[in-house]
Coordinates of C-alpha atoms and ligand atoms in Angstrom, one line a residue:
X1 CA 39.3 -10.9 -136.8
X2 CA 36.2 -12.5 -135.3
X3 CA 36.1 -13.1 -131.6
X4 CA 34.6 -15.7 -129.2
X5 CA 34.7 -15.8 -125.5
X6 CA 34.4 -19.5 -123.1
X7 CA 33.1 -17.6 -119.8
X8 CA 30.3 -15.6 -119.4
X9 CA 30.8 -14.3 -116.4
X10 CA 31.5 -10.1 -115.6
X11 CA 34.6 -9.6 -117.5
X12 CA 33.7 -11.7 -120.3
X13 CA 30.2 -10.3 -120.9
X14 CA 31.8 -6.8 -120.4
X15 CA 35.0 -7.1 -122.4
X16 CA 32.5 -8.6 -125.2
X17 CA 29.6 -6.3 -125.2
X18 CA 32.2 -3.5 -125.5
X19 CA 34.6 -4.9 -128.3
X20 CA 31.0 -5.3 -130.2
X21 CA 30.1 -1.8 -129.5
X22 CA 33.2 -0.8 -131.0
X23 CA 33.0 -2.4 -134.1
X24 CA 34.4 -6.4 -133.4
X25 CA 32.2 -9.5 -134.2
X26 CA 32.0 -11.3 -131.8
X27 CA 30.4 -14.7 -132.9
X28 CA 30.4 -16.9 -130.3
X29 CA 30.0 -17.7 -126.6
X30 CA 30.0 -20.7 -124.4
X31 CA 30.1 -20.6 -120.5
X32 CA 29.4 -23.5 -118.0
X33 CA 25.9 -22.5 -118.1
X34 CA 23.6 -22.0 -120.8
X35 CA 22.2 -19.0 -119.0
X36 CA 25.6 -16.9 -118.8
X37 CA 26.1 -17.8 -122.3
X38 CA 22.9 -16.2 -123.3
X39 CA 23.1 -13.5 -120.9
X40 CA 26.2 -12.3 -122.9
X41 CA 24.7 -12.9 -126.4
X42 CA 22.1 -10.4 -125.3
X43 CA 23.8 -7.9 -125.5
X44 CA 25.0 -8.6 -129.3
X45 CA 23.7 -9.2 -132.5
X46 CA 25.1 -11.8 -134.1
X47 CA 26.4 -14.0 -131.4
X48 CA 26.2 -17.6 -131.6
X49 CA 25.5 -19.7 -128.1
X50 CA 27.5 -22.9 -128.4
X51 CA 27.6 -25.7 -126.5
X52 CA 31.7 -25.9 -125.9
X53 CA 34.9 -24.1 -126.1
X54 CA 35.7 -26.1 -128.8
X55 CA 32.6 -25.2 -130.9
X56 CA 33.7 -21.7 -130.0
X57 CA 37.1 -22.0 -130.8
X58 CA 36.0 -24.0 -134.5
X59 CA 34.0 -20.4 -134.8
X60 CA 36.1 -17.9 -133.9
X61 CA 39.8 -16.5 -134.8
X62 CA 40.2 -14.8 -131.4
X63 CA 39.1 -17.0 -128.3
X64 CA 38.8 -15.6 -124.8
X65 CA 39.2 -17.7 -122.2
X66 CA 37.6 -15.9 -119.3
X67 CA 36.4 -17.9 -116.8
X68 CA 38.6 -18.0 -113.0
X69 CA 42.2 -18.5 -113.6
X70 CA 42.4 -21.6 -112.1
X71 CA 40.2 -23.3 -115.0
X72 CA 42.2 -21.5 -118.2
X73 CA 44.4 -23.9 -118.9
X74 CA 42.2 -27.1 -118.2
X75 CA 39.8 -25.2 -120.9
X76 CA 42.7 -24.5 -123.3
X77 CA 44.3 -28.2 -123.3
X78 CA 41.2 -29.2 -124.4
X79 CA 40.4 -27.2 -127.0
X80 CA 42.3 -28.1 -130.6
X81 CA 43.2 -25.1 -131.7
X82 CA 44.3 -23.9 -135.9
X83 CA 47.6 -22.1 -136.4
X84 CA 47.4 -18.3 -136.2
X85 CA 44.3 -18.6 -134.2
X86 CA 44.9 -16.3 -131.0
X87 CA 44.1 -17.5 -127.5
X88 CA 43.5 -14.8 -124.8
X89 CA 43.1 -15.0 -121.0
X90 CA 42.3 -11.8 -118.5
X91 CA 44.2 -12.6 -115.4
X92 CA 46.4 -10.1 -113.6
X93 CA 48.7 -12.4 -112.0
X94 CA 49.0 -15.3 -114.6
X95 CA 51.3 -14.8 -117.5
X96 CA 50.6 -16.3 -120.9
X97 CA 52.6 -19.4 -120.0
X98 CA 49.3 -21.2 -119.0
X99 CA 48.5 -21.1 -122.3
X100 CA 50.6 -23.1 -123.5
X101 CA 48.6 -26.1 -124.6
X102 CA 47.3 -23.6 -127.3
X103 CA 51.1 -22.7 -128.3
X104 CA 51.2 -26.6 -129.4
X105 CA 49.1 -26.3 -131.9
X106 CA 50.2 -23.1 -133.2
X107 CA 47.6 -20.7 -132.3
X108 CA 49.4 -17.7 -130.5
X109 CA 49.2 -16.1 -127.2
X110 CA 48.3 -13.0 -125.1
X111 CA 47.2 -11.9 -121.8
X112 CA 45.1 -8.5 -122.1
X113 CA 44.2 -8.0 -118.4
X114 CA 41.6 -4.8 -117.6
X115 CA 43.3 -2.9 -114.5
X116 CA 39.7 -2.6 -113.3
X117 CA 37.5 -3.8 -111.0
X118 CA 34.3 -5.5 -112.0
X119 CA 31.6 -5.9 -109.1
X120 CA 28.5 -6.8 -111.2
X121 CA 27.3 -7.5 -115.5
X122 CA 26.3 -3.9 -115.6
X123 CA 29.5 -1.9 -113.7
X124 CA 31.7 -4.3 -115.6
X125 CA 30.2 -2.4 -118.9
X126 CA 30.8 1.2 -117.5
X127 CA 33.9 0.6 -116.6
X128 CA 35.6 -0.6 -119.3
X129 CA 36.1 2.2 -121.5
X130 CA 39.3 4.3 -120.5
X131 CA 40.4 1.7 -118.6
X132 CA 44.6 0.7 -118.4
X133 CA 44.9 -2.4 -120.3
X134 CA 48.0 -4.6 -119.1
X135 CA 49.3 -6.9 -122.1
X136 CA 51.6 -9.6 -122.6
X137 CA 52.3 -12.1 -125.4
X138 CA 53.8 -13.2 -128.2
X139 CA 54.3 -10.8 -131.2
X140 CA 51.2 -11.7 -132.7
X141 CA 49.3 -11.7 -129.3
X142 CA 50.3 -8.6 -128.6
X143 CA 49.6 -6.4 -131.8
X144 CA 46.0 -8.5 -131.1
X145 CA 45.6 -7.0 -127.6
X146 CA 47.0 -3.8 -128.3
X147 CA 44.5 -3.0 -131.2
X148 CA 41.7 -4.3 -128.9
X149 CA 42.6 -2.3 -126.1
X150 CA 43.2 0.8 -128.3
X151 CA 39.6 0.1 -129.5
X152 CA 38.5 -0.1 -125.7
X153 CA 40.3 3.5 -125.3
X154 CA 42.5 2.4 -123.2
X155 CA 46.0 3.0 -121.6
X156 CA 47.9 0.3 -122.9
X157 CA 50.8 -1.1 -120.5
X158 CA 53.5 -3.6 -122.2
X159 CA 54.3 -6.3 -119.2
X160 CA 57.2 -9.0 -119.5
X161 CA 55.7 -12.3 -118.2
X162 CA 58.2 -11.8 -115.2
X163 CA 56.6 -8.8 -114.1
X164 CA 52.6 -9.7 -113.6
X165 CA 52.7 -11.0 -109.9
X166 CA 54.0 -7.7 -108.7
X167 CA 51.9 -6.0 -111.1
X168 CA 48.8 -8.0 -109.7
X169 CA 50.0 -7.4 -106.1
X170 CA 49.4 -3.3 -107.1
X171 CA 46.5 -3.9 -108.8
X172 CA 45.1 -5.5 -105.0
X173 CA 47.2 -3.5 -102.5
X174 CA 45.3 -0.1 -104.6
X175 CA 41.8 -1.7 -105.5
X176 CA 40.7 -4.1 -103.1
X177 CA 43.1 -2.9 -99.6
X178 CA 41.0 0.3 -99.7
X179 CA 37.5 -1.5 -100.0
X180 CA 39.3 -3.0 -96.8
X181 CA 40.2 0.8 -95.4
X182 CA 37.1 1.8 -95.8
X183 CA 35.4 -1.2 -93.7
X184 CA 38.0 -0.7 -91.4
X185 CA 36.7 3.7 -91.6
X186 CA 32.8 2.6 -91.3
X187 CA 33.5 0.0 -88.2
X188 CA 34.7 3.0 -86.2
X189 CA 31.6 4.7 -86.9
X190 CA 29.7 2.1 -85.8
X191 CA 31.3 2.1 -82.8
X192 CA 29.7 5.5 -82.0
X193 CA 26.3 4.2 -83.1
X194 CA 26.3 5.0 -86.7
X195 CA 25.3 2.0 -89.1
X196 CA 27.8 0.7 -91.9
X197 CA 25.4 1.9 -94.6
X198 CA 24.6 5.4 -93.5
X199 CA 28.9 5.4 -92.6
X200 CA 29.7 4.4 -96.2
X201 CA 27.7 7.2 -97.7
X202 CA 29.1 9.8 -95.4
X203 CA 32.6 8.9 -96.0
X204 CA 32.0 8.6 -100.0
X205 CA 32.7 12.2 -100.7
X206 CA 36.0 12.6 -98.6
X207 CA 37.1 9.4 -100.5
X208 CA 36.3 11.0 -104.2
X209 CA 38.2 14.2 -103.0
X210 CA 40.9 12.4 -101.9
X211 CA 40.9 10.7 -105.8
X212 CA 40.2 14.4 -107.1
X213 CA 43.1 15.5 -105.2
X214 CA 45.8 12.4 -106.3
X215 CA 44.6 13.1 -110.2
X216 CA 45.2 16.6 -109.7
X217 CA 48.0 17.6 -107.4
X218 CA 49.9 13.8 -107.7
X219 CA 51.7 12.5 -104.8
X220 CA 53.1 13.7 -102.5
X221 CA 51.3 17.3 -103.2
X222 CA 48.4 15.8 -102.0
X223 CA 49.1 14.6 -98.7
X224 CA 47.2 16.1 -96.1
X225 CA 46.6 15.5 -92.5
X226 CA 48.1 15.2 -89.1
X227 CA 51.5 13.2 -90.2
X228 CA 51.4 15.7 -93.0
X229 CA 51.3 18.5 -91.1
X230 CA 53.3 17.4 -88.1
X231 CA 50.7 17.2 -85.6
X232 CA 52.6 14.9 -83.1
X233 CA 50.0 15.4 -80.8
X234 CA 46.9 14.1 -82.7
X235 CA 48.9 11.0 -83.6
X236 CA 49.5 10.3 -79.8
X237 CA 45.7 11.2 -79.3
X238 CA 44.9 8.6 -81.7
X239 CA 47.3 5.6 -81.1
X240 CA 46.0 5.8 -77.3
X241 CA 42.2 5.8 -78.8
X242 CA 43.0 3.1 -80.5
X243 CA 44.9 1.5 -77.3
X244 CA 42.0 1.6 -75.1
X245 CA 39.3 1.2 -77.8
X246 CA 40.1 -1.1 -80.8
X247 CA 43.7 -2.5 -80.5
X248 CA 42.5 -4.5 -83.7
X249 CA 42.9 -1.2 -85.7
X250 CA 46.4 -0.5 -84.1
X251 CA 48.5 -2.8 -86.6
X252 CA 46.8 -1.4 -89.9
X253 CA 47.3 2.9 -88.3
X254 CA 51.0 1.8 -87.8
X255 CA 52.2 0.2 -91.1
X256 CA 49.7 2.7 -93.2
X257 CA 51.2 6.1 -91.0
X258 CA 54.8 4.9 -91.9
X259 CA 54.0 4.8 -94.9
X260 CA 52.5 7.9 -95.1
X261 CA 55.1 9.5 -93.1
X262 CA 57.5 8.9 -96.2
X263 CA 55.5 10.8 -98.0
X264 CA 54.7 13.6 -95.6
X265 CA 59.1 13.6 -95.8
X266 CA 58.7 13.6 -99.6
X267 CA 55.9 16.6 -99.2
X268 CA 59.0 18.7 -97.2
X269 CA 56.5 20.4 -94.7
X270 CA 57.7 18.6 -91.8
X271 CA 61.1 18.1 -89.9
X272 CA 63.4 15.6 -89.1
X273 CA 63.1 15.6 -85.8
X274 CA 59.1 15.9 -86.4
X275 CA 59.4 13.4 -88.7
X276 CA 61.5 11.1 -86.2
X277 CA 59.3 11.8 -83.2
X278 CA 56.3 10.3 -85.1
X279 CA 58.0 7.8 -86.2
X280 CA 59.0 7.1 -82.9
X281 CA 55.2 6.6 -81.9
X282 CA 54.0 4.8 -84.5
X283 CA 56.9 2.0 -83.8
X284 CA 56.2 1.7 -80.6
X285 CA 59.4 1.4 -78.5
X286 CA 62.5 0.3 -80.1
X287 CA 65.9 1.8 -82.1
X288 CA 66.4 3.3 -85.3
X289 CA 69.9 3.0 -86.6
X290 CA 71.8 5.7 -85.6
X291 CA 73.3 6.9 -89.1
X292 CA 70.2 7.8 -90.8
X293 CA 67.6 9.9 -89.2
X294 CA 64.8 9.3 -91.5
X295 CA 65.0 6.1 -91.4
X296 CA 61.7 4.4 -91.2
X297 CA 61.2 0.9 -89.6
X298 CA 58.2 -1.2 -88.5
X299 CA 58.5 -2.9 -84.9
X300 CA 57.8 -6.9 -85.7
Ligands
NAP1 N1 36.3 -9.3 -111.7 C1 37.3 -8.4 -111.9 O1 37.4 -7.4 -111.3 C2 38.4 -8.8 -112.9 C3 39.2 -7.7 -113.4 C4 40.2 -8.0 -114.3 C5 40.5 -9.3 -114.7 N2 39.7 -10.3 -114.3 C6 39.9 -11.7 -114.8 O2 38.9 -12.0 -115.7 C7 38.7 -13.5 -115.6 C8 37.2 -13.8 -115.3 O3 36.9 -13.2 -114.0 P1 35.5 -12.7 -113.6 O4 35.6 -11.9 -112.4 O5 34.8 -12.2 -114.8 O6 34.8 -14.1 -113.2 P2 33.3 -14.5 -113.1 O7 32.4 -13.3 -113.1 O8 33.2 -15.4 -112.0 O9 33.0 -15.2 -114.5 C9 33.7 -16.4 -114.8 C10 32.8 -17.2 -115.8 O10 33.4 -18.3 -116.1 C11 32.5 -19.4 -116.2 N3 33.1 -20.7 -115.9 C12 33.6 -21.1 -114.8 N4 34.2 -22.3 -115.0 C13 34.0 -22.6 -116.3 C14 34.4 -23.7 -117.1 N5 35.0 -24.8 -116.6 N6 34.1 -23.7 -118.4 C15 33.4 -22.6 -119.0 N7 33.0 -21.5 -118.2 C16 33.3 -21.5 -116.9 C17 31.4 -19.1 -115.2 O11 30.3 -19.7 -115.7 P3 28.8 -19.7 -115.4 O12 28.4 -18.3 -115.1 O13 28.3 -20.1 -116.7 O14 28.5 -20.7 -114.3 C18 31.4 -17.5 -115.2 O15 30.4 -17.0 -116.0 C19 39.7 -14.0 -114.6 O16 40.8 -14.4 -115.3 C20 40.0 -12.8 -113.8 O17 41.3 -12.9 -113.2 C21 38.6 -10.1 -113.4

Protein backbone atom coordinates (compact mmCIF):
# COMPACT_ATOMS: atom_id res chain seq x y z
CA UNK A 1 0.00 0.00 0.00
CA UNK A 2 1.45 3.44 -0.75
CA UNK A 3 -0.73 6.46 0.06
CA UNK A 4 -1.28 9.93 -1.31
CA UNK A 5 -3.48 12.64 0.00
CA UNK A 6 -5.21 15.81 -2.53
CA UNK A 7 -5.79 18.41 0.51
CA UNK A 8 -3.48 19.63 2.74
CA UNK A 9 -5.36 21.08 4.99
CA UNK A 10 -5.66 19.83 9.12
CA UNK A 11 -6.98 16.43 8.63
CA UNK A 12 -5.05 15.60 5.72
CA UNK A 13 -1.63 16.74 7.15
CA UNK A 14 -2.70 14.94 10.40
CA UNK A 15 -4.20 11.74 9.11
CA UNK A 16 -0.78 11.68 6.91
CA UNK A 17 1.93 12.54 9.25
CA UNK A 18 0.44 9.91 11.57
CA UNK A 19 -0.13 6.95 9.03
CA UNK A 20 3.81 7.71 8.20
CA UNK A 21 4.73 7.59 11.86
CA UNK A 22 3.19 4.36 11.91
CA UNK A 23 4.88 2.73 9.32
CA UNK A 24 2.78 3.75 5.80
CA UNK A 25 4.44 5.54 2.78
CA UNK A 26 2.97 8.12 2.03
CA UNK A 27 4.34 9.32 -1.43
CA UNK A 28 2.49 11.99 -2.50
CA UNK A 29 0.59 15.22 -1.86
CA UNK A 30 -1.15 17.85 -3.76
CA UNK A 31 -3.47 20.68 -2.27
CA UNK A 32 -4.71 23.90 -3.92
CA UNK A 33 -1.72 25.50 -2.79
CA UNK A 34 1.72 24.72 -3.14
CA UNK A 35 2.28 25.83 0.40
CA UNK A 36 -0.19 23.31 2.14
CA UNK A 37 1.24 20.73 0.05
CA UNK A 38 4.67 21.32 1.33
CA UNK A 39 3.60 21.99 4.76
CA UNK A 40 2.41 18.32 4.85
CA UNK A 41 5.53 16.86 3.12
CA UNK A 42 7.40 18.33 6.10
CA UNK A 43 6.50 16.36 8.16
CA UNK A 44 7.59 13.03 6.01
CA UNK A 45 10.42 11.72 4.37
CA UNK A 46 9.76 10.61 1.25
CA UNK A 47 6.83 12.58 0.18
CA UNK A 48 6.56 13.81 -3.23
CA UNK A 49 4.77 17.41 -3.85
CA UNK A 50 2.83 17.16 -7.11
CA UNK A 51 1.22 19.50 -9.02
CA UNK A 52 -2.41 17.57 -9.27
CA UNK A 53 -4.66 14.97 -7.93
CA UNK A 54 -4.06 13.20 -10.87
CA UNK A 55 -0.17 13.16 -10.61
CA UNK A 56 -1.11 11.98 -7.10
CA UNK A 57 -3.39 9.46 -7.97
CA UNK A 58 -0.73 8.13 -11.02
CA UNK A 59 1.61 7.82 -7.66
CA UNK A 60 -0.17 6.32 -5.18
CA UNK A 61 -2.38 3.06 -4.56
CA UNK A 62 -4.42 4.80 -1.74
CA UNK A 63 -5.69 8.40 -2.58
CA UNK A 64 -7.24 10.68 0.09
CA UNK A 65 -9.37 13.09 -0.95
CA UNK A 66 -9.36 15.51 1.93
CA UNK A 67 -10.18 18.75 1.07
CA UNK A 68 -14.15 20.28 2.20
CA UNK A 69 -16.81 17.86 1.26
CA UNK A 70 -18.27 19.96 -1.05
CA UNK A 71 -15.10 19.66 -3.56
CA UNK A 72 -14.60 15.51 -3.20
CA UNK A 73 -16.42 14.57 -5.90
CA UNK A 74 -15.56 17.46 -8.34
CA UNK A 75 -11.76 16.26 -7.42
CA UNK A 76 -12.56 12.51 -7.94
CA UNK A 77 -14.47 12.91 -11.51
CA UNK A 78 -11.47 14.23 -12.54
CA UNK A 79 -9.04 12.12 -11.56
CA UNK A 80 -8.65 8.62 -13.93
CA UNK A 81 -8.30 6.26 -11.64
CA UNK A 82 -6.58 2.20 -12.09
CA UNK A 83 -8.67 -0.77 -10.98
CA UNK A 84 -8.03 -1.78 -7.34
CA UNK A 85 -6.72 1.60 -6.63
CA UNK A 86 -8.68 2.81 -3.30
CA UNK A 87 -10.20 6.23 -3.09
CA UNK A 88 -10.82 7.61 0.47
CA UNK A 89 -12.72 10.73 1.65
CA UNK A 90 -13.05 11.90 5.68
CA UNK A 91 -16.43 13.39 5.85
CA UNK A 92 -18.84 12.54 8.65
CA UNK A 93 -22.01 13.13 6.95
CA UNK A 94 -21.19 11.99 3.29
CA UNK A 95 -21.34 8.44 2.52
CA UNK A 96 -19.04 6.87 -0.04
CA UNK A 97 -21.64 7.35 -2.75
CA UNK A 98 -19.83 10.71 -3.81
CA UNK A 99 -17.25 8.68 -4.88
CA UNK A 100 -18.65 7.28 -7.36
CA UNK A 101 -16.79 8.65 -10.34
CA UNK A 102 -13.89 6.62 -8.93
CA UNK A 103 -16.22 3.34 -8.75
CA UNK A 104 -16.27 3.81 -12.79
CA UNK A 105 -13.09 3.10 -13.27
CA UNK A 106 -12.78 0.37 -10.88
CA UNK A 107 -10.80 1.73 -8.18
CA UNK A 108 -12.79 1.04 -4.78
CA UNK A 109 -14.23 2.98 -2.07
CA UNK A 110 -14.23 4.01 1.60
CA UNK A 111 -15.07 6.70 3.97
CA UNK A 112 -12.67 6.51 7.11
CA UNK A 113 -14.03 9.62 9.01
CA UNK A 114 -11.79 10.60 12.47
CA UNK A 115 -14.71 11.24 15.24
CA UNK A 116 -12.46 14.14 16.26
CA UNK A 117 -12.10 17.47 16.22
CA UNK A 118 -9.26 19.24 14.49
CA UNK A 119 -8.78 23.09 15.39
CA UNK A 120 -5.21 23.65 14.11
CA UNK A 121 -2.01 21.45 12.00
CA UNK A 122 -0.47 20.72 15.35
CA UNK A 123 -3.82 19.55 17.60
CA UNK A 124 -4.93 17.67 14.46
CA UNK A 125 -1.54 15.47 15.20
CA UNK A 126 -2.28 14.89 18.97
CA UNK A 127 -5.35 13.98 18.52
CA UNK A 128 -5.35 11.42 16.25
CA UNK A 129 -4.09 8.59 17.97
CA UNK A 130 -6.93 6.69 20.03
CA UNK A 131 -9.30 8.34 18.21
CA UNK A 132 -12.93 6.33 17.08
CA UNK A 133 -12.60 5.86 13.45
CA UNK A 134 -16.08 5.67 11.63
CA UNK A 135 -15.85 3.53 8.27
CA UNK A 136 -17.81 2.71 5.43
CA UNK A 137 -17.17 1.09 2.00
CA UNK A 138 -16.96 -1.46 -0.18
CA UNK A 139 -15.26 -4.78 0.86
CA UNK A 140 -12.04 -3.68 -0.19
CA UNK A 141 -12.49 -0.16 1.14
CA UNK A 142 -13.21 -1.25 4.20
CA UNK A 143 -10.45 -4.01 5.09
CA UNK A 144 -8.24 -0.60 3.73
CA UNK A 145 -9.71 1.67 6.42
CA UNK A 146 -9.91 -0.74 9.10
CA UNK A 147 -6.19 -1.69 8.91
CA UNK A 148 -5.39 2.05 8.77
CA UNK A 149 -7.34 2.89 11.62
CA UNK A 150 -6.08 -0.12 13.60
CA UNK A 151 -2.65 1.30 12.83
CA UNK A 152 -3.99 4.89 14.13
CA UNK A 153 -5.07 2.87 17.46
CA UNK A 154 -8.26 3.53 17.02
CA UNK A 155 -11.84 2.37 17.91
CA UNK A 156 -13.10 1.27 14.80
CA UNK A 157 -17.00 1.75 14.14
CA UNK A 158 -18.58 -0.18 10.97
CA UNK A 159 -21.42 2.47 9.49
CA UNK A 160 -24.02 1.47 6.66
CA UNK A 161 -24.02 4.47 4.22
CA UNK A 162 -27.72 5.00 5.56
CA UNK A 163 -26.55 5.75 8.93
CA UNK A 164 -23.75 8.80 8.55
CA UNK A 165 -26.14 11.85 8.75
CA UNK A 166 -27.40 10.89 12.09
CA UNK A 167 -24.10 9.72 12.96
CA UNK A 168 -22.64 13.28 11.89
CA UNK A 169 -25.60 14.97 13.68
CA UNK A 170 -23.95 13.21 17.14
CA UNK A 171 -20.66 13.88 16.25
CA UNK A 172 -21.93 18.01 16.22
CA UNK A 173 -24.78 17.92 18.87
CA UNK A 174 -21.46 16.33 21.34
CA UNK A 175 -18.49 18.31 19.82
CA UNK A 176 -19.28 21.47 18.56
CA UNK A 177 -23.06 22.27 20.78
CA UNK A 178 -20.75 22.34 23.87
CA UNK A 179 -18.06 24.79 22.38
CA UNK A 180 -21.56 26.61 22.01
CA UNK A 181 -22.54 25.81 26.00
CA UNK A 182 -19.62 26.91 27.03
CA UNK A 183 -19.91 30.51 25.22
CA UNK A 184 -23.30 30.50 26.29
CA UNK A 185 -21.40 29.66 30.39
CA UNK A 186 -18.60 32.48 29.74
CA UNK A 187 -21.37 35.24 28.48
CA UNK A 188 -23.02 34.96 31.88
CA UNK A 189 -19.84 35.69 33.45
CA UNK A 190 -19.39 38.51 31.67
CA UNK A 191 -22.38 39.81 32.58
CA UNK A 192 -20.99 40.13 36.15
CA UNK A 193 -17.84 41.76 34.88
CA UNK A 194 -15.68 38.87 34.24
CA UNK A 195 -13.91 38.70 30.61
CA UNK A 196 -14.55 35.56 28.23
CA UNK A 197 -10.91 34.64 28.57
CA UNK A 198 -10.35 34.74 32.29
CA UNK A 199 -14.30 32.84 32.23
CA UNK A 200 -13.06 30.08 29.89
CA UNK A 201 -10.09 29.19 32.06
CA UNK A 202 -12.20 29.17 35.26
CA UNK A 203 -14.77 27.00 33.87
CA UNK A 204 -12.04 24.54 32.23
CA UNK A 205 -11.67 22.37 35.26
CA UNK A 206 -15.41 21.84 36.06
CA UNK A 207 -15.77 20.81 32.34
CA UNK A 208 -12.77 18.07 32.48
CA UNK A 209 -14.42 16.77 35.74
CA UNK A 210 -17.48 16.58 34.32
CA UNK A 211 -15.55 14.28 31.28
CA UNK A 212 -13.69 12.50 34.26
CA UNK A 213 -16.97 11.80 35.74
CA UNK A 214 -18.95 10.51 32.25
CA UNK A 215 -15.72 8.11 31.59
CA UNK A 216 -15.91 6.93 34.92
CA UNK A 217 -19.31 6.57 36.54
CA UNK A 218 -21.24 6.57 32.69
CA UNK A 219 -24.60 8.04 32.47
CA UNK A 220 -26.83 8.50 34.30
CA UNK A 221 -24.39 7.82 37.50
CA UNK A 222 -23.02 10.91 36.78
CA UNK A 223 -25.63 13.31 36.88
CA UNK A 224 -25.40 15.91 39.34
CA UNK A 225 -27.05 19.05 40.13
CA UNK A 226 -30.20 20.81 41.08
CA UNK A 227 -32.60 18.66 38.51
CA UNK A 228 -30.52 15.83 39.74
CA UNK A 229 -31.09 16.34 43.07
CA UNK A 230 -34.63 17.71 43.04
CA UNK A 231 -34.03 21.16 43.94
CA UNK A 232 -37.34 22.59 42.63
CA UNK A 233 -36.49 25.73 44.12
CA UNK A 234 -33.03 26.52 42.51
CA UNK A 235 -34.67 25.82 39.18
CA UNK A 236 -37.44 28.44 39.79
CA UNK A 237 -34.49 30.73 41.10
CA UNK A 238 -32.88 30.39 37.90
CA UNK A 239 -35.68 30.41 35.22
CA UNK A 240 -36.68 33.90 36.85
CA UNK A 241 -32.82 35.07 36.64
CA UNK A 242 -32.96 34.28 33.41
CA UNK A 243 -36.52 36.03 32.92
CA UNK A 244 -35.41 39.30 34.09
CA UNK A 245 -31.76 39.05 32.92
CA UNK A 246 -31.08 37.20 29.64
CA UNK A 247 -34.36 35.81 28.17
CA UNK A 248 -31.91 34.80 25.27
CA UNK A 249 -30.54 32.03 27.55
CA UNK A 250 -34.15 30.86 28.47
CA UNK A 251 -34.75 28.57 25.22
CA UNK A 252 -31.30 26.64 25.48
CA UNK A 253 -31.97 26.04 30.01
CA UNK A 254 -35.38 24.60 28.91
CA UNK A 255 -34.71 22.07 26.06
CA UNK A 256 -31.20 21.15 27.81
CA UNK A 257 -33.02 20.70 31.62
CA UNK A 258 -35.67 18.38 29.91
CA UNK A 259 -33.34 16.65 28.80
CA UNK A 260 -31.42 16.31 31.69
CA UNK A 261 -34.44 15.72 33.71
CA UNK A 262 -34.79 12.23 31.84
CA UNK A 263 -31.76 11.39 33.10
CA UNK A 264 -32.13 12.71 36.61
CA UNK A 265 -35.55 9.95 36.19
CA UNK A 266 -32.96 7.43 34.83
CA UNK A 267 -30.50 8.37 37.99
CA UNK A 268 -33.86 7.22 40.40
CA UNK A 269 -33.00 9.95 43.10
CA UNK A 270 -35.88 12.02 42.42
CA UNK A 271 -39.73 11.58 42.38
CA UNK A 272 -42.47 11.59 40.18
CA UNK A 273 -44.09 14.29 41.42
CA UNK A 274 -40.50 16.04 41.83
CA UNK A 275 -39.83 15.01 38.62
CA UNK A 276 -43.30 16.42 37.21
CA UNK A 277 -43.12 19.70 39.19
CA UNK A 278 -39.85 20.61 37.31
CA UNK A 279 -41.06 19.63 34.47
CA UNK A 280 -43.83 21.69 34.93
CA UNK A 281 -41.36 24.84 35.18
CA UNK A 282 -39.22 24.25 32.59
CA UNK A 283 -42.38 24.02 30.04
CA UNK A 284 -43.73 26.88 31.07
CA UNK A 285 -47.59 26.66 31.31
CA UNK A 286 -49.33 24.05 29.42
CA UNK A 287 -50.64 20.09 29.78
CA UNK A 288 -49.03 16.90 29.93
CA UNK A 289 -51.12 14.05 28.87
CA UNK A 290 -52.83 12.71 31.67
CA UNK A 291 -51.87 8.85 31.28
CA UNK A 292 -48.23 9.15 31.77
CA UNK A 293 -46.67 11.09 34.54
CA UNK A 294 -43.25 11.29 33.34
CA UNK A 295 -43.92 12.34 30.35
CA UNK A 296 -41.71 14.98 29.12
CA UNK A 297 -42.70 17.64 26.56
CA UNK A 298 -41.29 20.92 25.24
CA UNK A 299 -43.85 24.01 24.99
CA UNK A 300 -43.42 25.19 21.06
N1 LIG B 1 -11.67 19.52 10.97
C1 LIG B 1 -12.24 18.49 11.58
O1 LIG B 1 -12.41 18.56 12.79
C2 LIG B 1 -12.60 17.26 10.80
C3 LIG B 1 -12.85 16.09 11.54
C4 LIG B 1 -13.16 14.92 10.87
C5 LIG B 1 -13.28 14.92 9.49
N2 LIG B 1 -13.06 16.08 8.79
C6 LIG B 1 -13.18 16.00 7.31
O2 LIG B 1 -11.89 16.11 6.74
C7 LIG B 1 -12.00 16.74 5.46
C8 LIG B 1 -11.09 17.94 5.42
O3 LIG B 1 -11.49 18.86 6.43
P1 LIG B 1 -10.44 19.83 7.16
O4 LIG B 1 -11.12 20.35 8.37
O5 LIG B 1 -9.15 19.14 7.28
O6 LIG B 1 -10.35 20.99 6.10
P2 LIG B 1 -9.22 22.09 5.91
O7 LIG B 1 -8.31 22.17 7.07
O8 LIG B 1 -9.94 23.32 5.45
O9 LIG B 1 -8.38 21.51 4.71
C9 LIG B 1 -8.91 21.33 3.44
C10 LIG B 1 -7.73 21.38 2.46
O10 LIG B 1 -8.24 21.11 1.18
C11 LIG B 1 -7.58 21.96 0.26
N3 LIG B 1 -8.48 22.23 -0.87
C12 LIG B 1 -9.59 22.98 -0.91
N4 LIG B 1 -10.13 22.93 -2.13
C13 LIG B 1 -9.30 22.15 -2.88
C14 LIG B 1 -9.32 21.72 -4.23
N5 LIG B 1 -10.29 22.09 -5.07
N6 LIG B 1 -8.31 20.91 -4.65
C15 LIG B 1 -7.31 20.53 -3.83
N7 LIG B 1 -7.25 20.91 -2.53
C16 LIG B 1 -8.24 21.69 -2.07
C17 LIG B 1 -7.28 23.24 1.02
O11 LIG B 1 -6.23 23.77 0.30
P3 LIG B 1 -5.12 24.85 0.57
O12 LIG B 1 -4.76 24.85 2.03
O13 LIG B 1 -4.02 24.32 -0.27
O14 LIG B 1 -5.70 26.14 0.11
C18 LIG B 1 -7.02 22.72 2.43
O15 LIG B 1 -5.67 22.51 2.69
C19 LIG B 1 -13.46 17.07 5.24
O16 LIG B 1 -14.05 16.03 4.50
C20 LIG B 1 -14.02 17.09 6.65
O17 LIG B 1 -15.40 16.77 6.69
C21 LIG B 1 -12.71 17.24 9.41
Amino acid sequence: MTIGFIGAGMTGTALATRLWQRGYPVVAVSSRSLSSAKRLASFISGCTVCDGPQQVADIASVVFITTPDDVITDIAAGIRWRPGQVAVHCSGVHSTDILEPAGRYGAHACCLHPLQTFAGIEEAIDNIPGSTFAIEGDEAGLAAAREMAQALDGNVILLKAGDKVKYHIAAVTLSNYLVALMKTSADLWQSFGIPQDEAVTALLPLLKGTVRNIERVGIPGCLTGPIARGDVETVRKHMAALEEGHPENLDIYRVMGLKTLEIARAKGRISIETAQETRDLLNGPGEAPAHDPDYLFIRR
